[in-house]
Every structure is written in structure tokens, then in C-alpha cells.
Short mmCIF file of C-alpha atoms and ligand atoms in Angstrom, two decimals:
data_model
loop_
_atom_site.label_atom_id
_atom_site.label_comp_id
_atom_site.label_asym_id
_atom_site.label_seq_id
_atom_site.Cartn_x
_atom_site.Cartn_y
_atom_site.Cartn_z
CA MET A 973 -10.19 57.36 -14.81
CA VAL A 974 -13.38 58.31 -16.95
CA LEU A 975 -16.03 60.37 -16.46
CA PRO A 976 -18.76 60.36 -18.49
CA LEU A 977 -19.43 63.98 -20.72
CA ASP A 978 -22.12 65.72 -18.64
CA PRO A 979 -25.38 66.09 -20.98
CA ALA A 980 -26.39 68.96 -19.66
CA SER A 981 -23.28 70.94 -20.12
CA PRO A 982 -23.22 74.39 -22.68
CA SER A 983 -21.88 72.07 -25.45
CA ARG A 984 -21.27 73.82 -28.91
CA HIS A 985 -19.14 70.55 -28.72
CA ALA A 986 -23.14 68.90 -30.13
CA LEU A 987 -23.52 71.00 -33.39
CA ALA A 988 -19.57 69.93 -34.28
CA GLN A 989 -19.19 67.29 -36.69
CA ARG A 990 -18.41 63.76 -35.75
CA SER A 991 -15.35 62.49 -37.13
CA PRO A 992 -16.00 60.40 -39.19
CA HIS A 993 -13.02 58.42 -38.95
CA PRO A 994 -12.29 58.36 -34.63
CA ARG A 995 -8.94 57.11 -33.38
CA ARG A 996 -7.39 57.15 -30.37
CA ILE A 997 -5.66 60.05 -29.03
CA PHE A 998 -3.19 60.95 -26.75
CA VAL A 999 -3.20 64.00 -25.14
CA LEU A 1000 -0.84 66.61 -23.66
CA GLY A 1001 -1.47 69.83 -22.00
CA ALA A 1002 -4.80 68.78 -21.24
CA THR A 1003 -5.23 70.98 -17.93
CA GLY A 1004 -4.23 73.96 -19.52
CA THR A 1005 -6.56 76.28 -21.50
CA ILE A 1006 -6.50 75.77 -24.42
CA GLY A 1007 -6.03 72.21 -23.76
CA ARG A 1008 -9.24 71.49 -21.98
CA ALA A 1009 -11.30 72.41 -24.84
CA ALA A 1010 -9.27 70.85 -26.90
CA VAL A 1011 -9.71 67.83 -25.50
CA HIS A 1012 -14.22 68.89 -25.41
CA ALA A 1013 -13.54 69.04 -28.77
CA LEU A 1014 -12.67 65.48 -29.41
CA VAL A 1015 -14.09 63.99 -27.20
CA GLY A 1016 -17.81 65.68 -28.65
CA ARG A 1017 -16.19 64.13 -32.64
CA GLY A 1018 -17.08 60.99 -31.04
CA HIS A 1019 -12.28 60.65 -30.83
CA GLU A 1020 -11.13 58.31 -28.28
CA VAL A 1021 -9.17 60.53 -25.70
CA VAL A 1022 -6.59 59.91 -23.16
CA CYS A 1023 -4.72 62.83 -21.42
CA LEU A 1024 -1.22 62.62 -19.27
CA VAL A 1025 -1.73 65.01 -16.72
CA ARG A 1026 0.10 66.22 -13.10
CA PRO A 1027 -1.00 64.69 -10.03
CA ARG A 1028 -1.33 68.29 -8.98
CA ALA A 1029 -2.04 70.10 -12.04
CA GLY A 1030 -3.31 74.02 -13.19
CA PRO A 1031 -2.44 76.52 -11.66
CA GLY A 1032 -0.51 76.90 -8.99
CA GLY A 1033 -1.02 72.97 -8.37
CA ALA A 1034 -4.65 74.01 -7.48
CA LEU A 1035 -6.01 70.96 -9.26
CA ALA A 1036 -6.33 67.30 -7.22
CA PRO A 1037 -6.57 64.28 -9.36
CA ASP A 1038 -10.85 64.30 -8.75
CA ALA A 1039 -10.70 68.02 -9.98
CA SER A 1040 -8.54 66.77 -13.74
CA VAL A 1041 -11.01 63.21 -14.04
CA ARG A 1042 -14.45 66.30 -13.54
CA LEU A 1043 -12.11 69.50 -15.70
CA LEU A 1044 -12.25 65.80 -18.29
CA ALA A 1045 -15.19 64.60 -18.74
CA GLY A 1046 -15.50 62.58 -21.58
CA ALA A 1047 -11.83 61.54 -22.01
CA THR A 1048 -9.20 58.64 -20.45
CA VAL A 1049 -7.51 60.97 -17.70
CA ARG A 1050 -3.25 59.49 -16.20
CA PHE A 1051 -1.35 60.60 -13.85
CA GLY A 1052 2.27 61.56 -14.05
CA ASP A 1053 4.90 63.26 -15.30
CA VAL A 1054 5.92 64.69 -18.95
CA ASP A 1055 9.13 65.03 -18.78
CA ASP A 1056 10.61 62.08 -17.06
CA PRO A 1057 10.68 59.84 -20.45
CA ALA A 1058 9.25 56.59 -18.24
CA SER A 1059 6.24 57.68 -16.77
CA LEU A 1060 5.23 58.84 -20.29
CA ALA A 1061 5.63 55.53 -21.54
CA ARG A 1062 4.70 53.58 -18.17
CA ASP A 1063 2.15 56.25 -17.39
CA GLY A 1064 0.74 57.56 -20.44
CA TYR A 1065 1.04 56.04 -22.69
CA ARG A 1066 1.66 52.36 -21.25
CA GLY A 1067 2.25 50.28 -24.19
CA GLU A 1068 -0.52 51.35 -25.86
CA ARG A 1069 -1.92 52.23 -29.43
CA PHE A 1070 -2.65 55.53 -30.46
CA ASP A 1071 -3.22 56.73 -33.96
CA VAL A 1072 -3.06 60.45 -32.64
CA LEU A 1073 -0.50 62.95 -30.17
CA VAL A 1074 -2.46 66.97 -29.74
CA SER A 1075 0.05 68.29 -27.13
CA CYS A 1076 -1.32 71.53 -25.57
CA LEU A 1077 1.48 71.64 -23.42
CA ALA A 1078 2.86 74.62 -22.74
CA SER A 1079 5.55 76.40 -20.09
CA ARG A 1080 3.70 77.97 -17.90
CA THR A 1081 6.10 80.74 -17.26
CA GLY A 1082 7.95 82.33 -20.21
CA ALA A 1083 11.11 80.77 -18.17
CA PRO A 1084 13.78 80.30 -20.38
CA LYS A 1085 14.89 77.11 -17.98
CA ASP A 1086 11.73 75.71 -18.60
CA ALA A 1087 10.38 76.86 -22.04
CA TRP A 1088 13.67 74.67 -23.18
CA ALA A 1089 12.36 72.28 -20.41
CA ILE A 1090 7.99 71.70 -21.44
CA ASP A 1091 8.02 73.02 -25.01
CA TYR A 1092 11.30 71.64 -26.68
CA GLN A 1093 12.33 69.24 -24.17
CA ALA A 1094 8.87 67.25 -23.64
CA HIS A 1095 7.64 67.70 -26.71
CA VAL A 1096 11.50 65.79 -28.40
CA HIS A 1097 10.79 62.64 -26.00
CA ALA A 1098 6.99 62.50 -26.39
CA LEU A 1099 6.81 62.42 -30.25
CA GLU A 1100 9.83 59.49 -29.26
CA ALA A 1101 7.09 58.03 -27.42
CA ALA A 1102 4.79 59.42 -29.68
CA ARG A 1103 5.95 57.41 -32.71
CA ASN A 1104 6.43 54.19 -30.75
CA ALA A 1105 2.41 54.73 -29.61
CA GLY A 1106 2.00 54.65 -33.42
CA VAL A 1107 0.56 57.72 -34.29
CA SER A 1108 1.06 59.10 -37.67
CA HIS A 1109 0.00 62.15 -37.06
CA VAL A 1110 0.29 65.00 -34.29
CA VAL A 1111 -1.45 68.30 -34.48
CA LEU A 1112 0.58 71.39 -32.16
CA LEU A 1113 -0.29 74.00 -30.40
CA SER A 1114 2.28 76.69 -31.15
CA ALA A 1115 1.88 80.94 -31.23
CA ILE A 1116 1.81 83.53 -33.59
CA CYS A 1117 4.91 84.72 -32.07
CA VAL A 1118 7.19 82.49 -32.97
CA GLN A 1119 7.57 84.15 -36.04
CA LYS A 1120 9.19 87.03 -35.14
CA PRO A 1121 11.15 84.38 -32.16
CA LEU A 1122 13.36 86.52 -29.74
CA LEU A 1123 12.48 85.08 -26.77
CA ALA A 1124 13.53 81.86 -24.99
CA PHE A 1125 10.32 80.01 -25.19
CA GLN A 1126 9.89 81.15 -28.78
CA HIS A 1127 13.27 79.48 -30.05
CA ALA A 1128 12.16 76.97 -27.75
CA LYS A 1129 9.20 76.50 -29.49
CA LEU A 1130 10.54 77.17 -33.37
CA ALA A 1131 13.65 73.45 -32.18
CA PHE A 1132 10.30 71.50 -32.15
CA GLU A 1133 8.56 72.73 -35.07
CA LYS A 1134 12.12 72.15 -36.22
CA LEU A 1135 11.76 68.89 -35.53
CA LEU A 1136 8.06 67.86 -35.92
CA ILE A 1137 8.52 68.77 -39.94
CA GLU A 1138 11.34 67.03 -40.02
CA SER A 1139 10.68 63.52 -37.50
CA GLY A 1140 8.25 62.11 -41.17
CA LEU A 1141 5.32 61.76 -38.99
CA ARG A 1142 1.95 64.12 -40.71
CA TYR A 1143 1.63 67.37 -38.54
CA SER A 1144 -0.38 70.05 -38.25
CA ILE A 1145 1.45 73.11 -36.38
CA VAL A 1146 -0.88 75.79 -35.42
CA ARG A 1147 0.00 79.60 -34.11
CA PRO A 1148 -3.19 81.13 -32.58
CA THR A 1149 -3.14 84.40 -31.84
CA ALA A 1150 -4.28 85.70 -29.05
CA PHE A 1151 -6.53 84.41 -26.59
CA PHE A 1152 -8.57 86.64 -24.75
CA LYS A 1153 -8.00 85.69 -21.22
CA SER A 1154 -4.93 88.26 -22.72
CA LEU A 1155 -7.19 90.66 -23.31
CA SER A 1156 -9.12 91.02 -20.69
CA GLY A 1157 -7.10 91.62 -17.22
CA GLN A 1158 -8.50 95.71 -17.18
CA ILE A 1159 -12.33 94.15 -16.83
CA GLU A 1160 -11.66 95.18 -13.18
CA ARG A 1161 -10.25 98.15 -13.15
CA VAL A 1162 -11.93 99.52 -15.72
CA LYS A 1163 -14.70 98.87 -13.65
CA SER A 1164 -13.50 100.23 -11.18
CA GLY A 1165 -13.43 103.28 -12.16
CA LYS A 1166 -9.99 103.14 -13.37
CA PRO A 1167 -8.16 104.39 -16.52
CA PHE A 1168 -7.13 101.89 -19.45
CA LEU A 1169 -3.77 100.65 -19.57
CA VAL A 1170 -1.64 101.21 -23.05
CA PHE A 1171 1.47 101.19 -24.97
CA GLY A 1172 2.20 104.59 -26.72
CA ASP A 1173 -0.99 106.08 -27.65
CA GLY A 1174 -2.63 102.27 -27.46
CA ASN A 1175 -2.53 101.68 -30.87
CA LEU A 1176 1.16 100.35 -31.11
CA THR A 1177 -0.43 96.40 -31.99
CA ALA A 1178 -2.90 94.65 -32.57
CA CYS A 1179 -4.50 91.08 -33.55
CA LYS A 1180 -6.93 89.01 -34.36
CA PRO A 1181 -8.11 87.15 -30.90
CA ILE A 1182 -9.57 83.58 -31.07
CA SER A 1183 -11.65 81.65 -28.25
CA ASP A 1184 -10.67 78.40 -26.55
CA ALA A 1185 -13.53 77.37 -28.11
CA ASP A 1186 -13.14 77.99 -32.44
CA LEU A 1187 -9.68 77.09 -31.55
CA ALA A 1188 -9.88 73.93 -29.50
CA GLU A 1189 -12.40 73.48 -32.38
CA TYR A 1190 -10.31 73.93 -34.82
CA LEU A 1191 -7.84 71.71 -33.25
CA ALA A 1192 -9.67 68.92 -33.94
CA ALA A 1193 -10.69 68.87 -37.33
CA CYS A 1194 -6.74 69.37 -38.44
CA LEU A 1195 -7.38 65.60 -38.11
CA ASP A 1196 -9.83 65.46 -40.57
CA ASP A 1197 -9.21 68.00 -42.88
CA GLU A 1198 -6.79 67.74 -45.49
CA SER A 1199 -5.43 71.08 -46.58
CA ARG A 1200 -4.43 71.17 -43.05
CA TRP A 1201 -2.07 68.11 -42.50
CA ASN A 1202 2.04 68.62 -43.22
CA ARG A 1203 1.24 72.92 -42.46
CA VAL A 1204 2.69 75.65 -40.31
CA LEU A 1205 -1.23 76.80 -39.28
CA PRO A 1206 -1.73 81.02 -38.95
CA ILE A 1207 -4.65 81.43 -37.31
CA GLY A 1208 -6.87 83.95 -35.66
CA GLY A 1209 -10.92 84.88 -34.67
CA PRO A 1210 -13.09 86.21 -36.76
CA GLY A 1211 -14.17 90.05 -37.75
CA THR A 1212 -11.20 92.71 -38.04
CA ALA A 1213 -7.76 93.10 -35.92
CA VAL A 1214 -8.67 95.56 -32.95
CA THR A 1215 -6.04 97.33 -30.96
CA PRO A 1216 -5.37 97.85 -27.61
CA ARG A 1217 -7.23 100.51 -27.52
CA GLN A 1218 -10.18 99.23 -29.89
CA GLN A 1219 -10.27 97.12 -27.06
CA GLY A 1220 -10.79 99.58 -23.79
CA GLU A 1221 -13.20 101.94 -26.16
CA TYR A 1222 -15.71 99.29 -25.80
CA LEU A 1223 -15.32 97.94 -22.62
CA PHE A 1224 -16.07 102.39 -22.17
CA SER A 1225 -18.75 101.60 -24.11
CA LEU A 1226 -20.36 99.00 -22.96
CA LEU A 1227 -19.86 100.50 -18.56
CA GLY A 1228 -21.50 103.39 -21.08
CA ARG A 1229 -18.82 105.68 -20.06
CA PRO A 1230 -16.47 108.34 -22.10
CA PRO A 1231 -13.25 106.07 -22.14
CA ARG A 1232 -9.96 107.52 -20.32
CA PHE A 1233 -6.18 105.77 -21.29
CA ARG A 1234 -3.06 106.13 -19.62
CA GLN A 1235 -0.99 106.12 -21.90
CA VAL A 1236 2.64 104.41 -20.49
CA PRO A 1237 5.90 104.14 -22.34
CA VAL A 1238 7.91 101.40 -23.95
CA ALA A 1239 11.21 103.59 -23.08
CA MET A 1240 9.86 102.44 -19.13
CA LEU A 1241 10.07 98.22 -19.84
CA ASP A 1242 13.52 98.62 -21.91
CA ALA A 1243 14.39 100.31 -18.01
CA ILE A 1244 13.40 98.16 -16.02
CA ILE A 1245 14.75 94.98 -18.99
CA GLY A 1246 18.22 97.07 -18.77
CA VAL A 1247 18.37 96.72 -14.87
CA LEU A 1248 16.71 93.84 -14.18
CA GLY A 1249 18.78 91.97 -17.25
CA VAL A 1250 22.23 93.03 -15.61
CA LEU A 1251 21.18 92.32 -11.82
CA GLY A 1252 20.38 89.25 -12.64
CA ARG A 1253 23.70 88.40 -13.94
CA ILE A 1254 24.81 88.31 -10.08
CA VAL A 1255 21.20 86.92 -9.10
CA PRO A 1256 19.99 84.11 -11.24
CA SER A 1257 16.28 84.67 -9.74
CA LEU A 1258 16.20 88.09 -11.29
CA ALA A 1259 17.27 87.16 -15.10
CA ASP A 1260 14.35 85.44 -15.44
CA LYS A 1261 12.30 88.53 -14.42
CA ALA A 1262 14.34 89.97 -17.02
CA GLU A 1263 12.24 87.62 -19.30
CA PHE A 1264 8.90 88.15 -17.43
CA ALA A 1265 9.86 92.08 -19.13
CA ARG A 1266 10.84 90.74 -22.55
CA ILE A 1267 8.09 89.46 -22.72
CA GLY A 1268 6.41 91.95 -21.65
CA ARG A 1269 8.13 94.21 -24.14
CA TYR A 1270 7.16 91.64 -26.87
CA TYR A 1271 3.34 92.00 -26.27
CA ALA A 1272 3.69 95.74 -26.40
CA THR A 1273 5.14 96.54 -29.16
CA GLU A 1274 4.15 93.59 -31.52
CA SER A 1275 1.32 92.44 -33.63
CA MET A 1276 0.01 88.66 -33.17
CA LEU A 1277 -1.57 88.40 -36.68
CA VAL A 1278 1.38 87.05 -39.57
CA TRP A 1279 3.73 89.10 -40.32
CA ASN A 1280 4.37 89.94 -44.05
CA PRO A 1281 8.29 89.58 -45.51
CA ALA A 1282 7.78 91.68 -48.42
CA THR A 1283 5.80 95.22 -46.40
CA GLY A 1284 8.23 94.60 -43.47
CA THR A 1285 4.86 94.24 -41.87
CA ALA A 1286 1.77 92.76 -39.65
CA ASP A 1287 -0.37 92.26 -41.93
CA ALA A 1288 -4.28 91.32 -40.71
CA ALA A 1289 -5.79 90.68 -44.54
CA ALA A 1290 -3.27 87.42 -44.31
CA THR A 1291 -4.47 86.33 -41.18
CA PRO A 1292 -6.69 83.25 -41.75
CA SER A 1293 -10.34 83.53 -39.70
CA THR A 1294 -11.75 80.40 -38.23
CA GLY A 1295 -14.74 80.43 -35.64
CA THR A 1296 -17.61 82.77 -34.39
CA GLU A 1297 -17.06 84.42 -30.62
CA THR A 1298 -15.30 88.37 -31.15
CA LEU A 1299 -13.61 89.63 -28.94
CA PHE A 1300 -15.91 91.72 -28.10
CA ASP A 1301 -18.83 89.55 -27.29
CA TYR A 1302 -16.67 87.87 -24.61
CA TYR A 1303 -16.60 91.54 -22.91
CA GLU A 1304 -20.17 91.54 -23.08
CA ARG A 1305 -20.60 87.81 -21.39
CA LEU A 1306 -18.11 88.62 -18.62
CA MET A 1307 -20.07 92.15 -17.74
CA ARG A 1308 -22.71 89.65 -17.05
CA GLY A 1309 -20.99 88.62 -15.08
CA ALA A 1310 -19.31 85.43 -16.39
CA ALA A 1311 -16.22 84.92 -15.32
CA LEU A 1312 -12.33 85.52 -15.02
CA PRO A 1313 -10.83 83.64 -17.06
CA ALA A 1314 -6.95 82.50 -14.84
CA ARG A 1315 -4.71 84.34 -16.66
CA GLY A 1316 -1.26 82.80 -16.46
CA ASP A 1317 1.76 84.13 -15.97
CA HIS A 1318 2.92 85.37 -19.69
CA ALA A 1319 -0.16 89.06 -19.04
CA VAL A 1320 1.59 91.63 -19.30
CA PHE A 1321 -2.01 94.00 -17.13
N1 LIG B 1934 -2.10 83.68 -24.48
C1 LIG B 1934 -1.41 83.95 -25.49
O1 LIG B 1934 -2.63 84.28 -26.41
C2 LIG B 1934 -1.62 82.87 -26.59
C3 LIG B 1934 -1.66 83.15 -28.17
C4 LIG B 1934 -1.23 82.11 -28.84
C5 LIG B 1934 -0.60 80.96 -28.38
N2 LIG B 1934 -0.49 81.03 -26.82
C6 LIG B 1934 0.51 79.99 -27.18
O2 LIG B 1934 -0.78 78.30 -27.00
C7 LIG B 1934 0.17 77.57 -25.71
C8 LIG B 1934 -1.04 77.16 -25.08
O3 LIG B 1934 -1.97 78.14 -23.94
P1 LIG B 1934 -2.57 77.42 -22.67
O4 LIG B 1934 -2.78 79.14 -22.79
O5 LIG B 1934 -3.49 76.67 -23.06
O6 LIG B 1934 -1.35 77.54 -22.32
P2 LIG B 1934 -1.81 77.02 -20.39
O7 LIG B 1934 -2.73 76.97 -19.78
O8 LIG B 1934 -0.80 77.33 -19.60
O9 LIG B 1934 -1.01 75.27 -20.10
C9 LIG B 1934 0.11 75.61 -20.25
C10 LIG B 1934 -0.03 73.57 -20.19
O10 LIG B 1934 0.66 72.49 -20.37
C11 LIG B 1934 0.76 71.72 -19.06
N3 LIG B 1934 2.35 72.16 -18.26
C12 LIG B 1934 3.01 73.18 -18.44
N4 LIG B 1934 4.28 73.16 -17.56
C13 LIG B 1934 4.28 71.10 -17.45
C14 LIG B 1934 5.42 70.38 -16.38
N5 LIG B 1934 6.48 70.83 -15.75
N6 LIG B 1934 4.44 69.88 -16.52
C15 LIG B 1934 3.07 68.59 -16.17
N7 LIG B 1934 3.02 69.64 -17.33
C16 LIG B 1934 2.50 70.98 -17.44
C17 LIG B 1934 0.00 73.30 -17.93
O11 LIG B 1934 -0.07 71.58 -17.02
P3 LIG B 1934 -0.30 72.21 -15.65
O12 LIG B 1934 -1.92 72.31 -15.56
O13 LIG B 1934 -0.46 70.95 -14.76
O14 LIG B 1934 0.84 73.01 -15.23
C18 LIG B 1934 -0.87 73.01 -18.52
O15 LIG B 1934 -2.09 72.31 -19.54
C19 LIG B 1934 1.40 78.71 -25.32
O16 LIG B 1934 1.96 77.46 -26.08
C20 LIG B 1934 0.98 79.65 -26.26
O17 LIG B 1934 2.70 80.08 -25.44
C21 LIG B 1934 -0.46 81.18 -26.25
#
């Protein structure tokens, strides 16, 4: 089923370049934060886009089929199970030819079993099905954090990246820095007069945040930009790197209030990880919770910037930038009343 793009929708993609070579594109993960933006960008460039989505999609299965069709206006939406190779072929590719696979598919939780099932195994099946459908280029949304892999979902993503690189197909593996939704979890608490929470002094990490639309444009442009072919592409947003303390300071400045911070020791996360790790050997659900705490610790202590092995530091200057919208522009929009995004399960605060 396909609905036309709403001509009245606020689309910056009207300004995007039309592709000189419109292609037939199969998209996975289209109902996610970046997936929906990517579909919009691809449709805006004049490509024919077909998405395979779950009958109940979105966080908690909140999107019924007609809601997914509306969300992905301009694309053809098909329903099936990406976990199941038979459904992928029957409900997704349907024996048709495609030029490109774009995948923004990712485990919503980062729990080890789910990460290996989705970030790795589902992609393995999708790659095989794509090859059978004639796909010659795969654009994969990955994450900059896989450059220092400590977590299950990072190992799962890296394992598939390796397979894709060795597949012989053209690839563009895009590893973005932090998304705006992951850095906007404290707006309501700050507005309500509470202090901004930081780990350590709030300067342990930094990132170059990237907006959904800017990242989507970058992904869509991988199709025509030869410099992005057969490359692993770390990418951040415009402007300089920002620390959590700077994020808090900016939010308070928008409210016209003096900044207030509460410092949370990283050792607290270590203690939680230790306890859940031990209990998780007896109660499997606690093992997942231990992994969520590890994910939280990772983001509390690791910068989302290109890692420079020579200096052993995260390097803002070596992290490429794209796009136009900064995190602080976004904060201003949220303060003026724009809707807060669903943040997903990786959020720490
Ligand atoms: N958050 C950050 O700051 C950040 C930074 C850099 C990179 N990244 C990476 O960017 C990627 C995408 O992030 P995102 O925020 O766009 O993800 P997201 O909003 O959580 O979307 C995930 C997508 O994958 C689909 N999916 C997950 N499990 C599925 C399953 N079992 N069966 C079928 N579909 C399934 C979801 O479908 P449903 O709608 O049906 O659930 C959704 O379309 C992730 O790999 C993440 O690691 C994130």
C-alpha cells in the first residue's frame, strides 16, 4: 500500500537534490527514528521505496498498519517478519528486483539475545535475500560506538559489518554519533526546576550530535556520492563537540535560570552492574538489566567521536560533520513547545 507524500508537510527534502539515477530501494527499520527520516529523504530524491515493517510497529507496537502507511507516505509499505527468511522473501521482496538495500534496522533494547537476532542474524538473511533480488549496493546504519566494542549489540553490529564488507556488494556503512533524542531526556526535569544530572563533572564525554533529517540526507546521498562507496563512514552533526555540562548550561540559559547540576558518580553504575551481573547468573532477566546498566555506563564514559588510536583520545577534529541543525537549535524548538521524541531504550537519563 502506498500513500502520496503530503505536499503540505514541512519538507526540507523538497530542497534536496533529485537523484540523477532514481533506484528501486528496499528499506528495513523504516518505522524507527532514523528509518522514517531516511524513507522521507529517499522518496524526496525521487527513488522508488519499498519498506518491510511489522504489522504492529513502533515502540511497544503502537503503530497499527494504517499508521505505518501514513508515517511512510510516498513509499510502498509491506508487512512481514524480518526475523523470518521465508517472510522476508514472500512478504518483502516478493520475487521482485531491487537496486539498493537501506537498513536502519536495529534492536530496540540492546539486550544481547535481541541484538544478535536483529543487528546480526536478521541482517544476514536480509543480505542474502537482497543479493537474490539483484541488489548491488547496501547502505547500513551502524553506530560510531562500535569502534570501541564492549557491549553485545556492538559486537553483533560489527560481526554484520564484517560480513557486508566481505560480501562483494557495494557498501556504505554509516556510523553516526549521538542522536538528538538521546540527548533530550532531561528537558522536562530541568523545566520543572530540578537540577541537570551529569556523570562525574559533566565533562567526561563529548559528542557532535546529528539530527534525524541531516543523518537521513547523508544516508540517502550515499547512493550517488561515489566517495561514500565501499567505506565505513563516521559522521557527526554541524558545529563543535558538546559535553553534557554544556548541554545543561544551554538548557538553563534558554530558561533564563542559573545552571544547577547534580553530579552522579560513575562508581554508582559500577556497583549496579556488579550486583545485577551476579544476580543475572541466577535470574536471566537480570542479566539483561546488567547489560542495560553496562550500556548506560558506556555512554556515561565514552565520547561519541572518532577514536584516535595514536593519541588514545576521542578526536572531535577527526569526526566529520554534515548537515545544518545543531542540538542547541533543537533544544530551542523543544523549549518553544515542539513535541519531545520517543527516546527508546538506550536512554540513560
Ligand atoms: N540513539 C543514538 O544516539 C544513536 C547514535 C548512533 C547510532 N545509533 C544507532 O542507530 C540505529 C538506529 O537507531 P534508531 O534510533 O533509528 O532505532 P529505533 O528507533 O529503535 O528503530 C529500530 C528499527 O528497527 C526495527 N526493529 C527492531 N527490532 C525489530 C524486530 N524484532 N523485528 C522487526 N523490526 C525490528 C524497529 O521496528 P518497530 O518499529 O517495529 O519496532 C524500527 O524500525 C541503531 O543501530 C543505533 O545503535 C543510535
